[in-house]
Amino acid sequence: MDEVEVVVAHSERATLRVGDVFLKVDADRARVDAEVEAMSRAPVPTPEVLWREPPVLALAALPGTTLGRLGGPSTGSPAAWAAAGAAIRELHDAPPPPRSGRAGRSADALAAELDAECALLVTNGLLPADLVTRNRRVAEAAFRPWTPAFTHGDLQIAHVFVDGDGVTGIIDWSEAGRGDALYDLATFTLGHEERLDDVLAGYGTGVDLDVIRAWWSLRSLLAVRWLVEHGFDPFAPGCEVDVLRSRT
């Protein structure tokens, strides 16, 4: 191969692309095991597992392109976004796995984590107190009973591939498991609120928009400090801090 592309890399794990193969390097074997199991259970297209040699997992590249990325322009037709919504609904309607995923944390655990994180954001001077307080209030709507679903747990738009108006696959399943379906929908539309109607056209009914907005605030509040500490920029246009600023 002429080059190795670093897709993402930080202190916890890294993903490289070499030609038509993705190499995921993760020292946490349990996380890799969970990813492979989730892909085997998921009713939607996923990458083919080529081989495993801990700490490396080799996956075949998916055809097509992603729908965009956080902070960048959203691409794809309304029909492609609707197709993504339909695929997410198919996932959520499937029998959930026994493992609790990233989207499956209890309301009490989330509230405690969020309160601690909000305090650090203000104490460390990362965000102004009024912005944090306003979004903490919006986030309250996410703390409610929910029916466990098969969730992806990190359903960023960069993890969904499409070709034309069809979904060719979904990647990065290490956070998958039983969880709140609306967490996935909020993650998928984070920073691209204008695409929510297209996604819901494919996903269908039963979506509380206040909870979607709550997850936008909650996920962003929990992410800002981690992103800064791992070399990412949540202050870039269209990213997490802009999401927080857009909440009234």
Coordinates of N, CA and C in Angstrom, one line a residue:
M1 N 0.8 -1.2 0.0 CA 0.0 0.0 0.0 C 0.9 1.3 0.0
D2 N 0.4 2.3 -0.7 CA 1.2 3.5 -0.8 C 1.2 4.3 0.5
E3 N 0.1 4.2 1.3 CA 0.0 5.0 2.5 C -0.9 4.4 3.5
V4 N -0.8 4.8 4.8 CA -1.6 4.4 5.9 C -2.4 5.6 6.3
E5 N -3.7 5.6 6.3 CA -4.5 6.7 6.7 C -4.9 6.5 8.2
V6 N -4.6 7.5 9.0 CA -5.1 7.5 10.4 C -6.5 8.1 10.4
V7 N -7.5 7.2 10.7 CA -8.9 7.7 10.7 C -9.1 8.4 12.0
V8 N -8.8 7.8 13.1 CA -8.9 8.5 14.4 C -7.9 7.8 15.3
A9 N -7.3 8.6 16.2 CA -6.3 8.1 17.2 C -6.3 8.9 18.4
H10 N -6.4 8.3 19.6 CA -6.2 8.9 20.9 C -5.7 7.9 21.8
S11 N -5.6 8.2 23.1 CA -4.9 7.4 24.1 C -5.6 6.0 24.3
E12 N -6.9 6.0 24.0 CA -7.6 4.7 24.2 C -7.6 3.7 23.1
R13 N -7.6 4.2 21.9 CA -7.6 3.3 20.7 C -7.3 4.1 19.4
A14 N -7.1 3.4 18.4 CA -6.8 4.0 17.1 C -7.4 3.2 16.0
T15 N -7.8 3.9 14.9 CA -8.3 3.2 13.7 C -7.5 3.7 12.5
L16 N -6.9 2.7 11.7 CA -6.1 3.0 10.6 C -6.8 2.4 9.3
R17 N -6.6 3.1 8.2 CA -7.1 2.5 6.9 C -5.9 2.2 6.1
V18 N -5.8 0.9 5.6 CA -4.7 0.5 4.7 C -5.4 -0.1 3.5
G19 N -5.5 0.7 2.4 CA -6.2 0.2 1.2 C -7.7 0.0 1.6
D20 N -8.2 -1.2 1.4 CA -9.6 -1.5 1.6 C -9.8 -2.2 3.0
V21 N -8.8 -2.1 3.9 CA -8.9 -2.7 5.2 C -8.8 -1.6 6.3
F22 N -9.7 -1.7 7.3 CA -9.6 -0.9 8.5 C -9.0 -1.7 9.6
L23 N -8.0 -1.2 10.2 CA -7.3 -1.9 11.4 C -7.6 -1.1 12.6
K24 N -8.4 -1.7 13.5 CA -8.7 -1.1 14.8 C -7.8 -1.6 15.9
V25 N -7.1 -0.8 16.5 CA -6.2 -1.1 17.6 C -6.8 -0.7 18.9
D26 N -7.0 -1.6 19.8 CA -7.7 -1.3 21.1 C -7.1 -2.3 22.1
A27 N -6.5 -1.7 23.2 CA -6.0 -2.6 24.2 C -7.0 -3.2 25.1
D28 N -8.2 -2.7 25.0 CA -9.3 -3.3 25.8 C -10.0 -4.4 25.1
R29 N -9.6 -5.6 25.3 CA -10.1 -6.8 24.6 C -11.6 -7.0 24.8
A30 N -12.1 -6.6 26.0 CA -13.5 -6.8 26.2 C -14.3 -5.9 25.2
R31 N -13.8 -4.7 25.0 CA -14.5 -3.8 24.1 C -14.5 -4.3 22.6
V32 N -13.4 -4.9 22.2 CA -13.3 -5.5 20.9 C -14.3 -6.7 20.8
D33 N -14.3 -7.5 21.8 CA -15.2 -8.7 21.9 C -16.7 -8.2 21.8
A34 N -17.0 -7.1 22.5 CA -18.4 -6.6 22.4 C -18.7 -6.1 21.0
E35 N -17.7 -5.5 20.4 CA -18.0 -4.9 19.0 C -18.3 -6.1 18.0
V36 N -17.5 -7.1 18.1 CA -17.7 -8.2 17.2 C -19.0 -8.9 17.4
E37 N -19.3 -9.1 18.7 CA -20.6 -9.7 19.0 C -21.8 -8.9 18.6
A38 N -21.7 -7.6 18.8 CA -22.8 -6.7 18.3 C -23.0 -6.7 16.8
M39 N -21.9 -6.7 16.1 CA -22.0 -6.8 14.6 C -22.6 -8.1 14.2
S40 N -22.4 -9.2 14.9 CA -22.9 -10.5 14.5 C -24.4 -10.5 14.8
R41 N -24.9 -9.7 15.8 CA -26.3 -9.7 16.1 C -27.1 -8.6 15.3
A42 N -26.5 -7.6 14.9 CA -27.2 -6.5 14.3 C -27.9 -6.9 13.0
P43 N -29.1 -6.4 12.8 CA -29.9 -6.8 11.6 C -29.6 -5.8 10.4
V44 N -28.6 -4.9 10.5 CA -28.3 -4.0 9.5 C -26.9 -4.3 9.0
P45 N -26.5 -3.8 7.8 CA -25.2 -4.1 7.2 C -24.1 -3.6 8.1
T46 N -23.1 -4.5 8.3 CA -21.9 -4.1 9.1 C -20.7 -4.6 8.3
P47 N -19.5 -4.1 8.7 CA -18.2 -4.5 8.0 C -18.0 -6.0 8.2
E48 N -17.4 -6.6 7.2 CA -16.9 -8.0 7.4 C -15.7 -8.0 8.2
V49 N -15.7 -8.9 9.2 CA -14.5 -9.2 10.0 C -13.6 -10.0 9.3
L50 N -12.4 -9.5 9.0 CA -11.4 -10.3 8.2 C -10.5 -11.1 9.1
W51 N -10.1 -10.6 10.2 CA -9.3 -11.4 11.1 C -9.2 -10.6 12.4
R52 N -8.8 -11.3 13.5 CA -8.6 -10.7 14.8 C -7.3 -11.3 15.4
E53 N -6.4 -10.4 15.8 CA -5.2 -10.7 16.5 C -5.0 -9.6 17.5
P54 N -5.5 -9.9 18.7 CA -5.5 -8.9 19.8 C -4.1 -8.2 19.9
P55 N -4.1 -6.9 20.0 CA -5.2 -6.0 20.1 C -5.7 -5.4 18.8
V56 N -5.6 -6.1 17.7 CA -6.0 -5.6 16.4 C -7.2 -6.3 15.8
L57 N -8.1 -5.6 15.3 CA -9.3 -6.1 14.6 C -9.3 -5.6 13.2
A58 N -9.3 -6.5 12.2 CA -9.3 -6.1 10.8 C -10.6 -6.2 10.2
L59 N -11.1 -5.1 9.6 CA -12.5 -5.1 9.0 C -12.4 -4.6 7.6
A60 N -13.2 -5.2 6.7 CA -13.3 -4.8 5.3 C -13.9 -3.4 5.2
A61 N -13.4 -2.6 4.3 CA -14.0 -1.2 4.1 C -15.4 -1.4 3.5
L62 N -16.2 -0.5 3.8 CA -17.6 -0.4 3.3 C -17.7 0.4 2.0
P63 N -18.5 0.0 1.1 CA -18.7 0.8 -0.1 C -19.5 2.1 0.2
G64 N -19.3 3.1 -0.6 CA -20.0 4.4 -0.4 C -19.3 5.4 0.4
T65 N -20.0 6.4 0.9 CA -19.4 7.4 1.7 C -20.3 7.7 2.9
T66 N -19.8 8.4 3.9 CA -20.5 8.8 5.1 C -21.5 9.9 4.7
L67 N -22.4 10.2 5.6 CA -23.3 11.3 5.5 C -22.8 12.6 5.9
G68 N -21.5 12.6 6.3 CA -20.9 13.8 6.7 C -20.1 13.6 8.0
R69 N -19.9 14.7 8.7 CA -19.3 14.6 10.0 C -19.7 15.8 10.9
L70 N -19.6 15.7 12.2 CA -19.9 16.8 13.1 C -19.0 18.0 12.8
G71 N -19.6 19.2 12.6 CA -18.8 20.4 12.3 C -18.6 20.6 10.8
G72 N -19.0 19.6 10.0 CA -18.9 19.8 8.5 C -20.2 19.8 7.9
P73 N -20.3 20.0 6.6 CA -21.6 20.0 5.9 C -22.2 18.6 5.9
S74 N -23.5 18.5 6.0 CA -24.2 17.3 5.9 C -24.5 17.0 4.4
T75 N -24.1 15.8 4.0 CA -24.2 15.4 2.6 C -25.3 14.4 2.5
G76 N -25.6 14.0 1.3 CA -26.6 13.0 1.0 C -28.0 13.6 0.8
S77 N -28.8 12.9 0.0 CA -30.1 13.4 -0.3 C -31.1 13.1 0.9
P78 N -32.2 13.8 0.9 CA -33.2 13.5 2.0 C -33.6 12.0 2.0
A79 N -33.6 11.4 0.8 CA -33.9 10.0 0.8 C -32.9 9.1 1.5
A80 N -31.6 9.5 1.3 CA -30.5 8.8 2.0 C -30.6 9.0 3.5
W81 N -31.0 10.1 4.0 CA -31.1 10.3 5.4 C -32.3 9.5 5.9
A82 N -33.4 9.5 5.1 CA -34.5 8.7 5.5 C -34.2 7.2 5.6
A83 N -33.4 6.8 4.6 CA -32.9 5.4 4.6 C -32.1 5.0 5.8
A84 N -31.3 6.0 6.3 CA -30.6 5.8 7.5 C -31.5 5.7 8.7
G85 N -32.6 6.6 8.7 CA -33.6 6.5 9.8 C -34.2 5.1 9.8
A86 N -34.6 4.6 8.6 CA -35.2 3.3 8.5 C -34.3 2.2 9.0
A87 N -33.0 2.3 8.7 CA -32.0 1.3 9.2 C -31.9 1.4 10.7
I88 N -31.9 2.6 11.3 CA -31.8 2.7 12.7 C -33.0 2.1 13.4
R89 N -34.2 2.3 12.8 CA -35.4 1.7 13.3 C -35.4 0.2 13.3
E90 N -34.8 -0.4 12.2 CA -34.7 -1.8 12.1 C -33.8 -2.3 13.3
L91 N -32.7 -1.6 13.5 CA -31.8 -2.0 14.6 C -32.6 -1.9 16.0
H92 N -33.3 -0.8 16.2 CA -33.9 -0.6 17.5 C -35.1 -1.6 17.7
D93 N -35.7 -2.1 16.6 CA -36.7 -3.1 16.8 C -36.2 -4.5 16.9
A94 N -34.9 -4.8 16.7 CA -34.4 -6.1 16.9 C -34.3 -6.5 18.4
P95 N -34.2 -7.8 18.7 CA -34.1 -8.2 20.1 C -32.8 -7.6 20.6
P96 N -32.9 -6.9 21.8 CA -31.6 -6.3 22.3 C -30.7 -7.3 22.9
P97 N -29.4 -7.1 22.8 CA -28.4 -8.0 23.3 C -28.4 -8.0 24.9
P98 N -27.9 -9.0 25.5 CA -27.9 -9.0 27.0 C -27.0 -7.9 27.6
R99 N -26.0 -7.5 26.9 CA -25.1 -6.5 27.5 C -25.7 -5.1 27.4
S100 N -25.5 -4.3 28.5 CA -25.9 -2.9 28.5 C -24.9 -2.1 27.8
G101 N -25.3 -1.2 26.9 CA -24.4 -0.4 26.1 C -24.2 1.0 26.6
R102 N -23.5 1.8 25.9 CA -23.3 3.2 26.2 C -24.6 4.0 26.4
A103 N -25.6 3.6 25.7 CA -26.9 4.3 25.8 C -27.8 3.7 26.9
G104 N -27.2 2.7 27.6 CA -28.0 2.0 28.6 C -27.8 2.4 30.1
R105 N -27.0 3.5 30.3 CA -26.8 4.0 31.6 C -28.0 4.4 32.3
S106 N -28.1 4.2 33.6 CA -29.4 4.5 34.4 C -29.4 6.0 34.5
A107 N -30.7 6.5 34.8 CA -30.9 7.9 35.0 C -30.1 8.4 36.2
D108 N -30.0 7.7 37.2 CA -29.3 8.1 38.4 C -27.8 8.2 38.1
A109 N -27.2 7.2 37.4 CA -25.8 7.3 37.1 C -25.5 8.4 36.1
L110 N -26.4 8.6 35.2 CA -26.2 9.7 34.2 C -26.2 11.1 34.9
A111 N -27.2 11.3 35.8 CA -27.4 12.5 36.5 C -26.2 12.8 37.4
A112 N -25.6 11.8 38.0 CA -24.5 12.0 38.9 C -23.3 12.4 38.0
E113 N -23.1 11.6 36.9 CA -22.0 11.9 36.0 C -22.1 13.3 35.4
L114 N -23.3 13.7 35.0 CA -23.6 15.0 34.4 C -23.3 16.1 35.4
D115 N -23.8 16.0 36.7 CA -23.5 17.0 37.7 C -22.1 17.2 37.9
A116 N -21.3 16.1 38.0 CA -19.9 16.2 38.2 C -19.2 16.9 37.1
E117 N -19.6 16.5 35.9 CA -19.0 17.1 34.7 C -19.3 18.6 34.5
C118 N -20.5 19.0 34.8 CA -20.9 20.4 34.7 C -20.1 21.2 35.7
A119 N -19.9 20.7 36.9 CA -19.1 21.4 37.9 C -17.6 21.6 37.4
L120 N -17.1 20.6 36.7 CA -15.7 20.7 36.2 C -15.6 21.6 35.1
L121 N -16.6 21.6 34.2 CA -16.6 22.6 33.1 C -16.5 24.0 33.5
V122 N -17.3 24.3 34.6 CA -17.3 25.7 35.1 C -16.0 26.0 35.9
T123 N -15.6 25.1 36.8 CA -14.5 25.3 37.7 C -13.2 25.4 36.8
N124 N -13.1 24.6 35.8 CA -11.9 24.7 34.9 C -11.9 25.8 33.9
G125 N -13.0 26.5 33.8 CA -13.1 27.6 32.9 C -13.3 27.3 31.5
L126 N -13.8 26.0 31.2 CA -14.0 25.6 29.9 C -15.3 26.2 29.2
L127 N -16.3 26.4 30.1 CA -17.6 26.9 29.6 C -18.2 27.9 30.6
P128 N -18.9 28.9 30.2 CA -19.5 29.8 31.2 C -20.6 29.1 31.9
A129 N -20.8 29.6 33.2 CA -21.8 28.9 34.1 C -23.2 29.0 33.5
D130 N -23.6 30.1 32.9 CA -25.0 30.2 32.4 C -25.2 29.3 31.3
L131 N -24.2 29.0 30.4 CA -24.4 28.1 29.3 C -24.6 26.7 29.8
V132 N -23.7 26.3 30.8 CA -23.8 25.0 31.4 C -25.2 24.8 32.1
T133 N -25.6 25.8 32.9 CA -26.8 25.7 33.7 C -28.0 25.5 32.7
R134 N -28.0 26.3 31.7 CA -29.2 26.3 30.7 C -29.3 24.9 30.1
N135 N -28.1 24.3 29.7 CA -28.2 23.0 29.0 C -28.4 21.9 30.0
R136 N -27.9 22.1 31.3 CA -28.2 21.1 32.3 C -29.7 21.0 32.5
R137 N -30.4 22.1 32.4 CA -31.9 22.1 32.6 C -32.5 21.4 31.4
V138 N -32.1 21.7 30.2 CA -32.6 21.0 29.0 C -32.4 19.5 29.1
A139 N -31.3 19.1 29.6 CA -30.9 17.7 29.7 C -31.9 16.9 30.6
E140 N -32.6 17.5 31.5 CA -33.4 16.8 32.4 C -34.4 15.9 31.7
A141 N -34.9 16.3 30.5 CA -35.9 15.5 29.9 C -35.4 14.1 29.5
A142 N -34.1 13.9 29.4 CA -33.6 12.6 29.1 C -33.7 11.6 30.2
F143 N -33.9 12.1 31.5 CA -34.0 11.2 32.6 C -35.5 10.8 32.8
R144 N -35.8 9.7 32.1 CA -37.2 9.2 32.2 C -37.2 7.7 31.9
P145 N -38.2 7.0 32.2 CA -38.2 5.5 31.9 C -38.2 5.3 30.4
W146 N -37.5 4.3 29.9 CA -37.5 3.9 28.5 C -37.4 2.4 28.4
T147 N -37.9 1.9 27.2 CA -37.9 0.5 26.9 C -36.6 0.1 26.3
P148 N -35.8 -0.8 26.9 CA -34.5 -1.2 26.3 C -34.6 -1.6 24.8
A149 N -33.7 -1.0 24.0 CA -33.7 -1.3 22.6 C -32.2 -1.8 22.2
F150 N -32.1 -2.3 21.1 CA -30.7 -2.7 20.5 C -30.1 -1.3 20.0
T151 N -29.2 -0.8 20.8 CA -28.6 0.5 20.4 C -27.2 0.4 20.0
H152 N -26.8 1.3 19.1 CA -25.4 1.3 18.6 C -24.5 2.0 19.6
G153 N -24.9 3.0 20.3 CA -24.2 3.7 21.4 C -23.2 4.8 21.0
D154 N -22.9 4.8 19.7 CA -22.0 5.9 19.2 C -22.3 6.2 17.8
L155 N -23.6 6.5 17.5 CA -24.1 6.5 16.1 C -23.9 7.9 15.5
Q156 N -22.6 8.3 15.4 CA -22.3 9.5 14.7 C -22.5 9.3 13.2
I157 N -22.8 10.5 12.5 CA -23.0 10.3 11.1 C -21.8 9.8 10.3
A158 N -20.6 10.0 10.9 CA -19.4 9.5 10.3 C -19.3 7.9 10.3
H159 N -20.2 7.3 11.1 CA -20.2 5.9 11.2 C -21.3 5.2 10.3
V160 N -22.0 6.0 9.5 CA -23.1 5.4 8.7 C -22.7 5.7 7.2
F161 N -22.6 4.6 6.4 CA -22.2 4.7 5.0 C -23.4 4.5 4.1
V162 N -23.4 5.4 3.1 CA -24.5 5.3 2.1 C -23.9 5.3 0.7
D163 N -24.7 4.7 -0.2 CA -24.3 4.7 -1.7 C -25.6 5.1 -2.4
G164 N -25.6 6.3 -2.9 CA -26.9 6.8 -3.5 C -27.9 7.1 -2.3
D165 N -29.0 6.4 -2.4 CA -30.1 6.6 -1.4 C -30.2 5.4 -0.5
G166 N -29.2 4.5 -0.5 CA -29.2 3.3 0.3 C -28.1 3.2 1.3
V167 N -28.4 2.6 2.5 CA -27.3 2.4 3.5 C -26.5 1.2 3.2
T168 N -25.2 1.3 3.1 CA -24.3 0.2 2.8 C -23.7 -0.4 4.1
G169 N -23.7 0.3 5.2 CA -23.2 -0.3 6.4 C -23.0 0.7 7.5
I170 N -22.9 0.2 8.7 CA -22.7 1.0 9.9 C -21.4 0.4 10.6
I171 N -20.5 1.3 11.0 CA -19.3 0.9 11.7 C -19.2 1.3 13.1
D172 N -18.2 0.8 13.8 CA -17.8 1.2 15.2 C -18.9 0.8 16.2
W173 N -19.0 -0.4 16.6 CA -20.0 -1.0 17.4 C -19.5 -1.3 18.8
S174 N -18.4 -0.7 19.3 CA -17.9 -1.1 20.6 C -18.7 -0.6 21.7
E175 N -19.6 0.4 21.5 CA -20.4 0.9 22.6 C -21.9 0.3 22.5
A176 N -22.1 -0.7 21.6 CA -23.4 -1.2 21.4 C -23.9 -2.0 22.6
G177 N -25.3 -2.1 22.7 CA -25.9 -2.9 23.7 C -27.3 -2.4 24.0
R178 N -27.9 -2.9 25.1 CA -29.2 -2.5 25.5 C -29.2 -1.0 25.9
G179 N -30.2 -0.2 25.4 CA -30.1 1.2 25.8 C -31.3 2.0 25.3
D180 N -31.3 3.3 25.4 CA -32.3 4.2 25.1 C -32.2 4.5 23.6
A181 N -33.2 4.1 22.8 CA -33.2 4.4 21.4 C -33.0 5.8 21.0
L182 N -33.6 6.7 21.8 CA -33.5 8.1 21.4 C -32.1 8.7 21.6
Y183 N -31.3 8.0 22.4 CA -29.8 8.4 22.5 C -29.2 8.2 21.1
D184 N -29.5 7.1 20.4 CA -28.9 6.9 19.1 C -29.4 8.0 18.1
L185 N -30.7 8.3 18.1 CA -31.2 9.3 17.2 C -30.6 10.7 17.4
A186 N -30.4 11.0 18.7 CA -29.8 12.3 19.0 C -28.4 12.3 18.6
T187 N -27.6 11.3 18.8 CA -26.2 11.2 18.4 C -26.1 11.4 16.9
F188 N -27.0 10.7 16.2 CA -26.9 10.7 14.7 C -27.2 12.1 14.2
T189 N -28.1 12.9 14.8 CA -28.4 14.2 14.3 C -27.8 15.3 15.0
L190 N -26.8 15.0 15.9 CA -26.1 16.1 16.7 C -25.4 17.0 15.7
G191 N -25.7 18.3 15.9 CA -25.1 19.3 15.0 C -25.7 19.4 13.6
H192 N -26.7 18.5 13.3 CA -27.3 18.6 12.0 C -28.9 18.5 12.3
E193 N -29.3 19.4 13.1 CA -30.8 19.4 13.5 C -31.6 19.5 12.2
E194 N -31.1 20.2 11.2 CA -32.0 20.4 10.0 C -32.3 19.0 9.3
R195 N -31.6 18.0 9.6 CA -31.8 16.7 9.0 C -32.7 15.8 9.8
L196 N -33.2 16.2 11.0 CA -34.0 15.4 11.9 C -35.3 15.0 11.2
D197 N -35.9 15.9 10.5 CA -37.2 15.5 9.9 C -37.0 14.4 8.8
D198 N -35.9 14.5 8.1 CA -35.6 13.4 7.1 C -35.4 12.1 7.7
V199 N -34.6 12.1 8.8 CA -34.4 10.9 9.5 C -35.6 10.3 10.1
L200 N -36.5 11.1 10.7 CA -37.7 10.6 11.2 C -38.7 10.1 10.2
A201 N -38.6 10.7 9.0 CA -39.4 10.2 7.9 C -39.2 8.7 7.6
G202 N -38.0 8.3 7.8 CA -37.6 6.9 7.7 C -37.8 6.1 8.9
Y203 N -37.5 6.7 10.1 CA -37.6 6.0 11.3 C -39.0 5.7 11.8
G204 N -39.9 6.7 11.6 CA -41.3 6.4 12.0 C -41.7 7.2 13.2
T205 N -42.7 6.8 13.8 CA -43.4 7.5 15.0 C -42.8 7.1 16.3
G206 N -43.3 7.7 17.3 CA -42.9 7.4 18.7 C -41.7 8.1 19.2
V207 N -41.4 9.2 18.7 CA -40.2 10.0 19.0 C -40.5 11.2 19.8
D208 N -40.0 11.4 21.0 CA -40.3 12.6 21.8 C -39.2 13.6 21.4
L209 N -39.5 14.7 20.8 CA -38.5 15.7 20.3 C -37.8 16.4 21.5
D210 N -38.5 16.5 22.6 CA -37.9 17.2 23.8 C -36.8 16.3 24.3
V211 N -37.0 15.0 24.2 CA -35.9 14.0 24.7 C -34.7 14.1 23.7
I212 N -35.0 14.2 22.4 CA -33.9 14.3 21.5 C -33.1 15.5 21.8
R213 N -33.7 16.7 22.0 CA -33.0 17.9 22.4 C -32.3 17.8 23.7
A214 N -32.9 17.0 24.6 CA -32.2 16.8 25.9 C -30.9 16.0 25.7
W215 N -30.9 15.0 24.9 CA -29.7 14.2 24.6 C -28.7 15.0 23.9
W216 N -29.1 16.0 23.0 CA -28.1 16.8 22.3 C -27.3 17.6 23.4
S217 N -28.0 18.2 24.4 CA -27.4 18.9 25.4 C -26.5 18.0 26.3
L218 N -27.1 16.9 26.7 CA -26.4 16.0 27.7 C -25.2 15.4 27.1
R219 N -25.3 14.9 25.9 CA -24.1 14.3 25.2 C -23.0 15.4 25.0
S220 N -23.4 16.6 24.6 CA -22.4 17.6 24.4 C -21.7 18.0 25.7
L221 N -22.5 18.2 26.8 CA -21.9 18.5 28.1 C -20.9 17.5 28.5
L222 N -21.2 16.2 28.4 CA -20.3 15.1 28.8 C -19.1 15.0 27.9
A223 N -19.2 15.5 26.7 CA -18.1 15.3 25.7 C -17.0 16.4 25.7
V224 N -17.4 17.6 26.1 CA -16.5 18.7 25.9 C -15.1 18.5 26.5
R225 N -15.0 18.2 27.8 CA -13.8 18.1 28.5 C -12.9 17.0 27.9
W226 N -13.6 15.8 27.7 CA -12.9 14.7 27.1 C -12.3 15.0 25.8
L227 N -13.0 15.7 25.0 CA -12.5 16.0 23.6 C -11.3 16.9 23.7
V228 N -11.4 17.9 24.6 CA -10.2 18.9 24.8 C -9.0 18.1 25.3
E229 N -9.2 17.2 26.2 CA -8.1 16.5 26.8 C -7.5 15.4 25.9
H230 N -8.2 15.1 24.8 CA -7.7 14.1 23.9 C -7.4 14.7 22.5
G231 N -7.2 16.0 22.5 CA -6.7 16.6 21.2 C -7.7 17.0 20.2
F232 N -9.0 16.9 20.5 CA -10.1 17.3 19.6 C -10.6 18.7 20.0
D233 N -11.3 19.3 19.1 CA -11.8 20.7 19.3 C -13.3 20.8 19.3
P234 N -13.9 20.7 20.5 CA -15.4 20.9 20.5 C -15.8 22.3 20.3
F235 N -14.9 23.3 20.2 CA -15.2 24.7 20.0 C -15.3 25.0 18.5
A236 N -14.9 24.1 17.6 CA -14.9 24.3 16.2 C -16.4 24.6 15.7
P237 N -16.5 25.3 14.7 CA -17.9 25.7 14.2 C -18.7 24.4 14.0
G238 N -19.9 24.4 14.5 CA -20.9 23.3 14.3 C -20.7 22.2 15.2
C239 N -19.7 22.2 16.1 CA -19.4 21.1 17.0 C -20.1 21.3 18.4
E240 N -19.7 20.5 19.4 CA -20.5 20.4 20.6 C -20.8 21.8 21.3
V241 N -19.8 22.7 21.3 CA -20.1 24.0 22.0 C -21.2 24.8 21.3
D242 N -21.1 24.7 19.9 CA -22.2 25.4 19.2 C -23.5 24.7 19.4
V243 N -23.5 23.4 19.6 CA -24.8 22.7 19.9 C -25.3 23.3 21.2
L244 N -24.5 23.4 22.2 CA -24.9 23.9 23.5 C -25.4 25.4 23.4
R245 N -24.7 26.2 22.6 CA -25.1 27.6 22.4 C -26.5 27.7 21.7
S246 N -26.8 26.7 20.9 CA -28.1 26.8 20.2 C -29.3 26.5 21.0
R247 N -29.1 26.0 22.2 CA -30.2 25.6 23.1 C -30.7 26.9 23.8
T248 N -32.0 27.1 23.9 CA -32.5 28.3 24.6 C -33.3 27.9 25.8

